[in-house]
Short mmCIF file of C-alpha atoms in Angstrom, two decimals:
data_model
loop_
_atom_site.label_atom_id
_atom_site.label_comp_id
_atom_site.label_asym_id
_atom_site.label_seq_id
_atom_site.Cartn_x
_atom_site.Cartn_y
_atom_site.Cartn_z
CA UNK A 1 15.89 9.76 -22.66
CA UNK A 2 17.00 6.20 -21.96
CA UNK A 3 15.33 5.02 -25.17
CA UNK A 4 17.12 7.77 -27.11
CA UNK A 5 20.49 6.42 -25.96
CA UNK A 6 19.75 3.22 -27.85
CA UNK A 7 18.54 4.95 -31.00
CA UNK A 8 14.79 4.90 -30.36
CA UNK A 9 12.32 7.74 -30.46
CA UNK A 10 11.44 9.35 -27.13
CA UNK A 11 8.07 8.51 -25.63
CA UNK A 12 6.24 9.94 -22.66
CA UNK A 13 4.91 6.86 -20.86
CA UNK A 14 2.78 8.88 -18.46
CA UNK A 15 0.72 10.11 -21.43
CA UNK A 16 0.09 6.57 -22.74
CA UNK A 17 -3.15 5.16 -21.26
CA UNK A 18 -1.93 1.57 -21.61
CA UNK A 19 1.34 2.21 -19.77
CA UNK A 20 -0.06 4.54 -17.13
CA UNK A 21 -1.51 1.80 -14.91
CA UNK A 22 1.78 -0.10 -14.94
CA UNK A 23 3.68 3.04 -13.93
CA UNK A 24 1.14 3.79 -11.20
CA UNK A 25 1.31 0.25 -9.82
CA UNK A 26 5.12 0.17 -9.91
CA UNK A 27 5.42 3.51 -8.12
CA UNK A 28 2.93 2.38 -5.47
CA UNK A 29 4.86 -0.86 -4.94
CA UNK A 30 8.14 1.03 -4.53
CA UNK A 31 6.52 3.39 -2.02
CA UNK A 32 4.92 0.60 0.02
CA UNK A 33 8.04 -1.60 -0.02
CA UNK A 34 10.06 1.26 1.44
CA UNK A 35 7.52 1.90 4.18
CA UNK A 36 7.11 -1.82 4.88
CA UNK A 37 10.87 -2.24 5.17
CA UNK A 38 11.02 0.37 7.90
CA UNK A 39 8.12 -1.21 9.81
CA UNK A 40 9.32 -4.81 9.56
CA UNK A 41 12.98 -4.01 10.25
CA UNK A 42 11.96 -2.28 13.46
CA UNK A 43 9.79 -5.28 14.38
CA UNK A 44 12.66 -7.67 13.70
CA UNK A 45 14.99 -5.64 15.89
CA UNK A 46 12.69 -6.28 18.86
CA UNK A 47 13.14 -10.06 18.70
CA UNK A 48 15.60 -11.31 21.29
CA UNK A 49 18.72 -12.81 19.72
CA UNK A 50 18.84 -15.53 22.38
CA UNK A 51 15.73 -17.07 20.85
CA UNK A 52 17.64 -17.63 17.60
CA UNK A 53 20.56 -19.09 19.57
CA UNK A 54 18.24 -21.47 21.41
CA UNK A 55 16.66 -22.57 18.14
CA UNK A 56 20.11 -23.13 16.62
CA UNK A 57 21.19 -25.21 19.64
CA UNK A 58 18.05 -27.33 19.24
CA UNK A 59 19.14 -28.07 15.67
CA UNK A 60 17.02 -25.55 13.83
CA UNK A 61 18.32 -24.21 10.54
CA UNK A 62 17.47 -20.92 8.89
CA UNK A 63 14.02 -22.06 7.77
CA UNK A 64 13.15 -23.43 11.21
CA UNK A 65 14.31 -20.17 12.84
CA UNK A 66 12.11 -18.19 10.49
CA UNK A 67 9.07 -20.33 11.25
CA UNK A 68 9.47 -20.72 15.02
CA UNK A 69 11.13 -17.45 16.04
CA UNK A 70 10.75 -14.73 13.41
CA UNK A 71 7.13 -15.21 12.36
CA UNK A 72 5.72 -15.42 15.90
CA UNK A 73 7.90 -12.45 16.85
CA UNK A 74 6.48 -10.18 14.18
CA UNK A 75 2.95 -11.62 13.94
CA UNK A 76 1.41 -8.67 15.79
CA UNK A 77 3.03 -6.26 13.33
CA UNK A 78 1.82 -8.35 10.40
CA UNK A 79 -1.73 -8.28 11.76
CA UNK A 80 -1.54 -4.54 12.42
CA UNK A 81 -0.36 -3.90 8.86
CA UNK A 82 -3.10 -6.17 7.50
CA UNK A 83 -5.74 -4.29 9.48
CA UNK A 84 -4.46 -0.88 8.44
CA UNK A 85 -3.96 -1.88 4.80
CA UNK A 86 -7.48 -3.29 4.52
CA UNK A 87 -8.84 0.26 4.57
CA UNK A 88 -6.54 1.18 1.69
CA UNK A 89 -8.46 -1.12 -0.64
CA UNK A 90 -11.04 1.60 -1.27
CA UNK A 91 -8.50 4.43 -1.33
CA UNK A 92 -7.91 5.65 -4.86
CA UNK A 93 -4.62 7.51 -4.27
CA UNK A 94 -5.72 10.49 -6.34
CA UNK A 95 -2.89 12.67 -5.03
CA UNK A 96 -0.31 10.36 -6.60
CA UNK A 97 -2.20 10.38 -9.90
CA UNK A 98 -2.33 14.19 -9.89
CA UNK A 99 1.38 14.42 -9.12
CA UNK A 100 2.26 12.01 -11.92
CA UNK A 101 0.08 13.77 -14.50
CA UNK A 102 1.28 17.26 -13.57
CA UNK A 103 -1.91 18.88 -14.85
CA UNK A 104 -2.00 16.99 -18.16
CA UNK A 105 -5.37 15.70 -19.26
CA UNK A 106 -3.98 13.33 -21.89
CA UNK A 107 -5.08 10.16 -20.11
CA UNK A 108 -8.27 11.64 -18.66
CA UNK A 109 -10.61 8.64 -18.85
CA UNK A 110 -7.89 6.29 -17.66
CA UNK A 111 -7.29 8.29 -14.49
CA UNK A 112 -10.89 8.93 -13.50
CA UNK A 113 -11.24 7.73 -9.92
CA UNK A 114 -13.49 8.70 -7.01
CA UNK A 115 -11.01 11.34 -5.85
CA UNK A 116 -10.95 12.99 -9.26
CA UNK A 117 -14.75 13.04 -9.40
CA UNK A 118 -14.87 14.79 -6.03
CA UNK A 119 -12.10 17.20 -7.00
CA UNK A 120 -13.78 18.07 -10.29
CA UNK A 121 -17.12 18.52 -8.51
CA UNK A 122 -15.56 21.18 -6.30
CA UNK A 123 -13.89 22.91 -9.25
CA UNK A 124 -17.01 22.83 -11.42
CA UNK A 125 -19.10 24.57 -8.78
CA UNK A 126 -21.31 21.62 -7.83
CA UNK A 127 -20.08 22.26 -4.32
CA UNK A 128 -18.55 20.37 -1.54
CA UNK A 129 -21.57 18.13 -1.04
CA UNK A 130 -20.61 15.67 -3.81
CA UNK A 131 -16.99 15.49 -2.66
CA UNK A 132 -18.07 15.08 0.96
CA UNK A 133 -20.54 12.32 0.08
CA UNK A 134 -17.93 10.43 -1.92
CA UNK A 135 -15.36 10.80 0.85
CA UNK A 136 -17.89 9.68 3.45
CA UNK A 137 -18.79 6.58 1.46
CA UNK A 138 -15.10 5.71 1.04
CA UNK A 139 -14.51 6.29 4.74
CA UNK A 140 -17.44 4.13 5.83
CA UNK A 141 -16.42 1.26 3.56
CA UNK A 142 -12.85 1.57 4.87
CA UNK A 143 -14.09 1.57 8.47
CA UNK A 144 -16.16 -1.53 7.79
CA UNK A 145 -13.17 -3.31 6.30
CA UNK A 146 -10.95 -2.32 9.25
CA UNK A 147 -13.51 -3.62 11.76
CA UNK A 148 -13.97 -6.85 9.79
CA UNK A 149 -10.23 -7.43 9.51
CA UNK A 150 -9.80 -6.63 13.20
CA UNK A 151 -12.44 -9.22 14.09
CA UNK A 152 -10.72 -11.82 11.89
CA UNK A 153 -7.35 -11.02 13.51
CA UNK A 154 -8.79 -11.49 17.00
CA UNK A 155 -10.46 -14.78 16.04
CA UNK A 156 -7.13 -16.06 14.70
CA UNK A 157 -5.58 -15.59 18.15
CA UNK A 158 -3.69 -12.38 17.48
CA UNK A 159 -4.05 -8.95 18.95
CA UNK A 160 -6.32 -6.57 17.14
CA UNK A 161 -6.28 -2.80 17.07
CA UNK A 162 -9.52 -2.33 18.99
#
């Protein structure tokens, strides 16, 4: 509709295989930025304001306050987010793809992910075994990444999850 306002022909970008990945990535970024804002704003609210005052009295500017007060104050939250997000590397976010396509198969090969293979296996009658195996493999890889990231976080001197 926006393109029509400027005299162009309307185009459905969610049906264009080349544009679909960009739309998917942008919507994921918007979603994660919103969630991250909530998490980090709550972490920042836990930092004592007197620490910033002490840094200012010692001659620290905004950059120095960020390095010596803010980053150490939210480092545990950063590590927790890193640990939790490491498992999301193998997650294919099939629910978001299904919601964006709304049942359309126009970009079928572009949107084939592990979740869609499992979903189609259930619908085609191959049973739950294929979907369960795929989910188990994703879960085990995610668990391995979480444990590895947790070990790295502990070795770097921060608190881990486990």
